Amino acid sequence: MIDYTKYKLKPADELKSLLKETSDVFILWCKKCYKAFEKEEESECQKFIQMFDEPEKIKGCEAIDFLCNRYLTEKKLAEIIGLDHHDIGVLSCGLGIQTVAEIAENKGVRVFTLADTIPQSGNATSVTGYHGMALGSEKCASCGQCYLTITAGLCPIVGCAKSLLNGPCGGAKNEKCEVLPEKSCVWIEIFKRIKKQGRNFDTGIQIRDNNVFTTDEKRKVSFFSIRRRTENFYGGLHPSENKDITENLTIEKFPAPKYVYIFLSQHTGSPSSLLVKEGDVVKLGQTIGKSSGLISSPVHSSVSGRVIGVEEKFHPTLLVNCPVVIIENDFSDEKDASICGYVEWEKMEDEALVEIIRDKGIVGLGGAMFPTHVKLRKPKNPIDTLMINGCECEPYLNADNRLMIECTEEIIEGIKIARKILSVDNVIIGIENNKQEAIEKIGKAIERYPWIILKKLNTKYPQGAERMLIKTTTGRQVPEGGLPLDVGVVVLNVGTVFSIYQAIVHGFPLIKRVITVSGSFEKKGNFEIPIGTPLKDILDFCGGEKAYDTENYYLKMGGPMMGVVQGEFDTAVVKGTTGYVLLEKNPAGTSEENTCIKCGRCVDVCPMELYPLYYAFYGKNQLWEKCAEYKVKNCIECGCCEYICSSKISLISLIKKAKKNAYNKA
Amino acid sequence: MLITKLKSQQELDRYFDKRVFIFKCYGCSEIYFPEEEVNKLIKEKNEKITGLVEIDYLCNEDFAKKYIEKNTDEIQNAKGIIVFSCGVGVQVVAKIFEKSMVVPGCDTFYLNGFQGLTVLDCDCNQCGQCYLNYTGGVCPITSCAKSLLNGPCGGAKNRKCEVNPEIDCGWILIYERLKKINKESILKEKNYFVRDFEKIIKGI
Ligand code: SF4
Ligand code: SF4
Ligand code: SF4
């Protein structure tokens, strides 16, 4: 890989005379970009300090990665020096310096440039740039009227020292350029390649039009891109949604399974304790595992029939063997006596409602499976907003979307119950604007309830994550390591409020849910499915044979971004299953071994404002404590960094390892 | 930052006069890539297309090769290959399939300064002798259409550059910035060094 070092220290004399003018300077340096990430300290900062003969003037020294990332640099600057007292000396390329100068502009702070940007094409600041990991020899001068069609894929603008378009200048000797004798004449190469293709020059060449993309157009594009980066919340992505595949398919009942596998652990917290044994006859909705602690939730039988065993099976999200109750369905759907609803719930005590929600095993259905009753118990902090999450920002999934369209009234009723329990005035429903039908339906239904506000949000992944949703809709920032409660908000998923409604009004425990099956399945759709339905039944019913071809396909439970890859098929639907997507494997898959090139893209997309490249660097060297220093515990594993990584580094698996190793020890 | 725009319909129609294989790179779609237009085109010309590879970071030859491995025969048998990516991606494919006609579906442009995905308002031309100390952090080389170092040319009208009336005069920006930080005296006190182009030639 070519070393695209960006800057180097200015000559000593110049620096000396320059810094005569200041008495108090804070040094900021950038750790450089677009180069193989091989060592952490990448700068002439030490050299500068050694050389500088008035060390008492230096009030501090701090590195900021990607100094030109205006948003993060501004935040960090405020944190580090408060921008009030010192002059600032900057060691970075021209972009970093200009960014700092811009930020410091209104503070009357003088910004000194301590470095010269190294003239070299192909680094981040030049027109003849590279992206991604194209740190090879190909270059593009972004001329705006690509000639490669005519020149067989060899660029005459970059390749020819004179950027000639009219063929060779005639000065080449022994096929070498007369300007740069170490280079081959590109026009000779072009001729050779065209011959190989059995072609001749048959088209004329247009002269260069240096004005094809106007300043105005460029400005529009810049504006568009900057807006996308910071709109609603910092970072995030806009992956292809692929929602159209299933968005208009109405929820279908999945055929009743012959057996169900009910995991005892279907929630965050301690697994429920077993109440049945082999041979027991159970009814639909009967509690078969009771809640075993404060943060826990009971599980219920989703069919009527007979317990034929309690075994260990592979858990789809915990990825270890966990106990399951296997029940043979007798298809009689005989309901348990406990299933009785309370239509007049408005007259009930809040406590009693929370108890029911707990007993009915309601957990967060967005995927996290956090027991809902814990969220609804009167919290210490005052709550002023109930947030209903209808974002469903994961590509492919439509379960929540369909639910909002088809069960609008039930959802509203569920919201009313949750609102009563929490005694809040404000309810906000956040729906991304790629779900027009749901927005219309909900919008119409809430006309009667002026206290429900519907927010239509521009799509951006991972807007459905609680923190991001709160930021987008209320502007509040959940503190680092904190919970939505800390800013007075409780967030419930639309699926969860629907099941609250089912539990209170109809007495149904959480024994079925809606999932989306999409991707390379033969039969795609949205299904209402009993919890515990074996994955194999779904693969059979939906024609998912390709899932067994693990060479070329992978099956994810959940969406493509945050979903968990299912390597073991002898497992079943749990409460947090939002869907299954079957996707073709990327031939250039991710690897932990790839080298980071410090492109900074992961930093740009991380909604938690982290610096994921350090997880790549330290993770590879197994320096887990270092990952902890870079706050790996704040990571929400949204997958944005891995998605965008131009070196295809499997950041998520490194992050998971870092979390495990860095904190378990401590 | 390199960004792309679809070539003219006329030119594209010409490419589709035979059966072609398509590469579509979405690596930079987070910044700017005419993805919708490309998808529309692919749909329209469906029967002319023998195969499609959707890839990110086509500019990385290693990745590109892995994608291509799976489809080599198909690609070689196509009468042509159209690549929707920046100029770098096109060159990567052209190098791998030297014997095939590889054509770019897009024109490539440059956007000012970037890190990762974020485009900046400012830009740097790598002059090798940074002048920002004397200009309050506004680059005279890139913000002045003439890259003047000796102050404004005098041709600006209503703050706008006489060469490119769409932009503000860089030297007015410099003056305003210096005034904000109370350093406008720099303009009178300092001597500027003439540009040393040898630095660029040699790449210091
Ligand atoms: S997975 Fe973690 S580090 Fe990566 S973008 Fe998401 S929050 Fe940031
Ligand atoms: S981890 Fe990947 S995205 Fe992040 S800087 Fe390194 S190469 Fe770029
Ligand atoms: S003066 Fe401008 S072009 Fe020269 S190094 Fe500084 S920012 Fe870059």
Tab-separated table of C-alpha atoms in Angstrom, chain A residues 105-319:
chain	number	residue	atom	x	y	z
A	105	GLU	CA	-13.635	31.839	14.229
A	106	ASN	CA	-16.201	33.200	16.617
A	107	LYS	CA	-14.052	32.813	19.677
A	108	GLY	CA	-11.376	35.215	18.557
A	109	VAL	CA	-8.818	32.461	18.885
A	110	ARG	CA	-5.843	32.505	16.586
A	111	VAL	CA	-5.051	29.269	14.831
A	112	PHE	CA	-1.446	28.569	13.850
A	113	THR	CA	-0.494	26.199	11.114
A	114	LEU	CA	2.470	24.098	12.103
A	115	ALA	CA	2.529	21.781	9.139
A	116	ASP	CA	2.736	21.856	5.380
A	117	THR	CA	0.501	19.598	3.394
A	118	ILE	CA	2.588	17.320	1.264
A	119	PRO	CA	1.901	17.708	-2.411
A	120	GLN	CA	1.039	14.293	-3.682
A	121	SER	CA	-1.792	13.182	-5.806
A	122	GLY	CA	-3.973	10.498	-4.481
A	123	ASN	CA	-4.428	11.543	-0.921
A	124	ALA	CA	-7.539	12.757	0.740
A	125	THR	CA	-7.168	16.362	-0.224
A	126	SER	CA	-6.541	16.054	-3.912
A	127	VAL	CA	-8.650	15.943	-7.009
A	128	THR	CA	-6.944	12.818	-8.238
A	129	GLY	CA	-8.272	10.842	-5.351
A	130	TYR	CA	-8.926	7.313	-4.337
A	131	HIS	CA	-11.698	5.981	-2.312
A	132	GLY	CA	-12.084	3.014	-0.264
A	133	MET	CA	-9.065	0.866	-0.395
A	134	ALA	CA	-8.048	1.669	-3.908
A	135	LEU	CA	-4.574	2.493	-2.810
A	136	GLY	CA	-3.108	0.841	-5.857
A	137	SER	CA	-1.952	2.596	-8.945
A	138	GLU	CA	-5.188	3.461	-10.713
A	139	LYS	CA	-6.147	7.042	-10.542
A	140	CYS	CA	-8.953	9.191	-11.737
A	141	ALA	CA	-8.735	12.926	-12.130
A	142	SER	CA	-12.491	13.392	-11.997
A	143	CYS	CA	-12.557	15.185	-15.327
A	144	GLY	CA	-16.295	14.830	-15.528
A	145	GLN	CA	-16.503	13.349	-19.009
A	146	CYS	CA	-15.009	9.910	-18.669
A	147	TYR	CA	-12.989	8.914	-21.732
A	148	LEU	CA	-12.383	5.338	-20.720
A	149	THR	CA	-14.886	4.068	-23.283
A	150	ILE	CA	-12.622	5.174	-26.068
A	151	THR	CA	-9.315	4.470	-24.397
A	152	ALA	CA	-10.011	0.886	-23.319
A	153	GLY	CA	-10.085	1.661	-19.633
A	154	LEU	CA	-6.744	3.445	-19.391
A	155	CYS	CA	-7.027	7.034	-18.277
A	156	PRO	CA	-5.288	9.484	-20.604
A	157	ILE	CA	-5.808	12.408	-18.237
A	158	VAL	CA	-3.916	10.831	-15.387
A	159	GLY	CA	-1.737	8.461	-17.347
A	160	CYS	CA	-0.309	10.949	-19.823
A	161	ALA	CA	1.986	13.547	-18.313
A	162	LYS	CA	0.426	16.112	-20.612
A	163	SER	CA	-3.126	14.783	-20.231
A	164	LEU	CA	-3.346	14.615	-23.995
A	165	LEU	CA	-6.512	13.449	-25.632
A	166	ASN	CA	-5.277	13.508	-29.184
A	167	GLY	CA	-3.035	10.500	-29.046
A	168	PRO	CA	0.637	10.415	-28.164
A	169	CYS	CA	2.679	13.597	-28.383
A	170	GLY	CA	5.305	11.780	-30.356
A	171	GLY	CA	8.055	12.358	-27.852
A	172	ALA	CA	8.071	8.913	-26.232
A	173	LYS	CA	11.333	7.036	-26.445
A	174	ASN	CA	11.464	3.275	-25.994
A	175	GLU	CA	7.831	3.467	-24.951
A	176	LYS	CA	8.771	5.812	-22.082
A	177	CYS	CA	7.321	9.243	-21.452
A	178	GLU	CA	9.529	12.147	-22.386
A	179	VAL	CA	8.415	14.160	-19.365
A	180	LEU	CA	8.687	11.390	-16.810
A	181	PRO	CA	11.078	8.828	-18.287
A	182	GLU	CA	10.334	6.319	-15.534
A	183	LYS	CA	6.735	6.063	-16.772
A	184	SER	CA	5.482	4.203	-19.780
A	185	CYS	CA	3.683	6.270	-22.350
A	186	VAL	CA	0.036	5.655	-21.648
A	187	TRP	CA	-0.968	6.228	-25.246
A	188	ILE	CA	1.184	3.326	-26.319
A	189	GLU	CA	-0.511	1.186	-23.695
A	190	ILE	CA	-3.899	2.347	-24.878
A	191	PHE	CA	-3.081	1.292	-28.431
A	192	LYS	CA	-1.870	-2.084	-27.262
A	193	ARG	CA	-4.975	-2.770	-25.265
A	194	ILE	CA	-7.282	-1.715	-28.049
A	195	LYS	CA	-5.477	-4.125	-30.355
A	196	LYS	CA	-5.994	-6.930	-27.853
A	197	GLN	CA	-9.680	-6.261	-28.054
A	198	GLY	CA	-9.514	-6.441	-31.820
A	199	ARG	CA	-10.745	-2.903	-32.180
A	200	ASN	CA	-9.631	0.274	-33.855
A	201	PHE	CA	-10.139	3.866	-32.898
A	202	ASP	CA	-13.524	4.344	-34.400
A	203	THR	CA	-14.885	7.268	-32.425
A	204	GLY	CA	-13.723	10.810	-32.253
A	205	ILE	CA	-12.692	12.344	-28.978
A	206	GLN	CA	-14.493	15.328	-27.558
A	207	ILE	CA	-12.396	18.175	-26.258
A	208	ARG	CA	-12.434	18.747	-22.538
A	209	ASP	CA	-15.241	20.786	-21.181
A	210	ASN	CA	-13.968	21.941	-17.842
A	211	ASN	CA	-17.323	23.153	-16.719
A	212	VAL	CA	-19.578	20.113	-16.839
A	213	PHE	CA	-20.596	20.156	-13.200
A	214	THR	CA	-21.371	23.681	-12.139
A	215	THR	CA	-20.426	25.113	-8.781
A	216	ASP	CA	-24.075	25.291	-8.039
A	217	GLU	CA	-24.636	21.634	-8.724
A	218	LYS	CA	-21.636	20.737	-6.620
A	219	ARG	CA	-22.912	22.849	-3.820
A	220	LYS	CA	-26.215	21.029	-3.974
A	221	VAL	CA	-24.478	17.684	-3.753
A	222	SER	CA	-22.308	18.812	-0.829
A	223	PHE	CA	-25.306	20.198	0.940
A	224	PHE	CA	-27.225	16.995	0.376
A	225	SER	CA	-24.395	14.878	1.696
A	226	ILE	CA	-23.678	17.023	4.737
A	227	ARG	CA	-27.359	17.092	5.563
A	228	ARG	CA	-27.647	13.343	5.365
A	229	ARG	CA	-24.752	12.955	7.798
A	230	THR	CA	-26.217	15.131	10.510
A	231	GLU	CA	-29.944	15.015	9.876
A	232	ASN	CA	-31.900	13.867	12.943
A	233	PHE	CA	-28.834	12.404	14.647
A	234	TYR	CA	-25.153	12.192	13.861
A	235	GLY	CA	-23.999	9.335	11.658
A	236	GLY	CA	-26.229	6.577	10.397
A	237	LEU	CA	-26.766	5.082	6.981
A	238	HIS	CA	-29.196	4.771	4.112
A	239	PRO	CA	-28.866	1.166	2.941
A	240	SER	CA	-31.150	-0.187	0.198
A	241	GLU	CA	-34.423	-0.783	1.942
A	242	ASN	CA	-35.850	-3.647	-0.052
A	243	LYS	CA	-39.080	-3.203	1.827
A	244	ASP	CA	-41.191	-3.261	-1.312
A	245	ILE	CA	-40.776	-7.035	-1.472
A	246	THR	CA	-43.223	-7.618	1.365
A	247	GLU	CA	-44.746	-4.288	2.257
A	248	ASN	CA	-48.032	-4.908	0.515
A	249	LEU	CA	-48.482	-8.500	1.629
A	250	THR	CA	-51.159	-8.743	4.299
A	251	ILE	CA	-50.396	-10.627	7.474
A	252	GLU	CA	-51.044	-14.303	6.890
A	253	LYS	CA	-51.596	-16.976	9.532
A	254	PHE	CA	-48.684	-19.363	9.546
A	255	PRO	CA	-49.882	-23.010	9.485
A	256	ALA	CA	-50.032	-24.417	13.010
A	257	PRO	CA	-46.809	-26.282	13.726
A	258	LYS	CA	-46.829	-29.941	14.795
A	259	TYR	CA	-44.335	-29.235	17.559
A	260	VAL	CA	-43.259	-26.065	19.269
A	261	TYR	CA	-39.981	-25.415	21.049
A	262	ILE	CA	-40.510	-22.877	23.798
A	263	PHE	CA	-37.255	-21.445	25.090
A	264	LEU	CA	-37.241	-20.658	28.784
A	265	SER	CA	-35.073	-17.679	28.088
A	266	GLN	CA	-36.876	-15.291	25.775
A	267	HIS	CA	-36.025	-12.032	27.417
A	268	THR	CA	-33.225	-9.979	28.874
A	269	GLY	CA	-32.626	-11.100	32.440
A	270	SER	CA	-32.834	-14.421	34.223
A	271	PRO	CA	-34.486	-17.349	32.424
A	272	SER	CA	-37.901	-18.367	33.671
A	273	SER	CA	-38.151	-21.445	35.854
A	274	LEU	CA	-39.784	-24.544	34.508
A	275	LEU	CA	-43.328	-25.409	35.675
A	276	VAL	CA	-44.068	-28.493	33.557
A	277	LYS	CA	-42.535	-31.886	32.974
A	278	GLU	CA	-42.577	-34.520	30.274
A	279	GLY	CA	-46.020	-35.964	29.733
A	280	ASP	CA	-47.938	-32.973	31.095
A	281	VAL	CA	-50.936	-31.850	29.142
A	282	VAL	CA	-50.888	-28.124	28.523
A	283	LYS	CA	-53.439	-25.737	27.144
A	284	LEU	CA	-53.028	-22.801	24.812
A	285	GLY	CA	-51.694	-19.897	26.825
A	286	GLN	CA	-50.810	-21.881	29.937
A	287	THR	CA	-47.788	-20.640	31.845
A	288	ILE	CA	-45.021	-23.200	31.484
A	289	GLY	CA	-42.153	-21.197	32.917
A	290	LYS	CA	-42.560	-18.618	35.625
A	291	SER	CA	-40.684	-15.427	36.018
A	292	SER	CA	-37.721	-15.903	38.280
A	293	GLY	CA	-36.584	-12.474	39.338
A	294	LEU	CA	-37.081	-8.779	39.086
A	295	ILE	CA	-35.877	-8.621	35.518
A	296	SER	CA	-37.436	-11.738	34.066
A	297	SER	CA	-40.578	-12.799	32.335
A	298	PRO	CA	-42.766	-15.903	32.230
A	299	VAL	CA	-43.250	-18.028	29.113
A	300	HIS	CA	-46.444	-19.674	27.919
A	301	SER	CA	-47.444	-22.531	25.698
A	302	SER	CA	-48.380	-21.284	22.252
A	303	VAL	CA	-50.398	-24.435	21.443
A	304	SER	CA	-52.474	-26.963	23.318
A	305	GLY	CA	-51.068	-30.434	23.587
A	306	ARG	CA	-48.616	-32.568	25.492
A	307	VAL	CA	-45.126	-31.839	26.745
A	308	ILE	CA	-42.922	-34.438	25.153
A	309	GLY	CA	-39.668	-33.339	26.644
A	310	VAL	CA	-37.440	-30.658	28.016
A	311	GLU	CA	-34.231	-30.515	26.062
A	312	GLU	CA	-31.405	-28.226	25.191
A	313	LYS	CA	-31.501	-26.498	21.854
A	314	PHE	CA	-29.476	-23.824	20.182
A	315	HIS	CA	-30.762	-20.400	21.133
A	316	PRO	CA	-31.164	-18.105	18.115
A	317	THR	CA	-29.799	-14.966	19.783
A	318	LEU	CA	-27.745	-16.182	22.727
A	319	LEU	CA	-26.028	-18.667	20.402
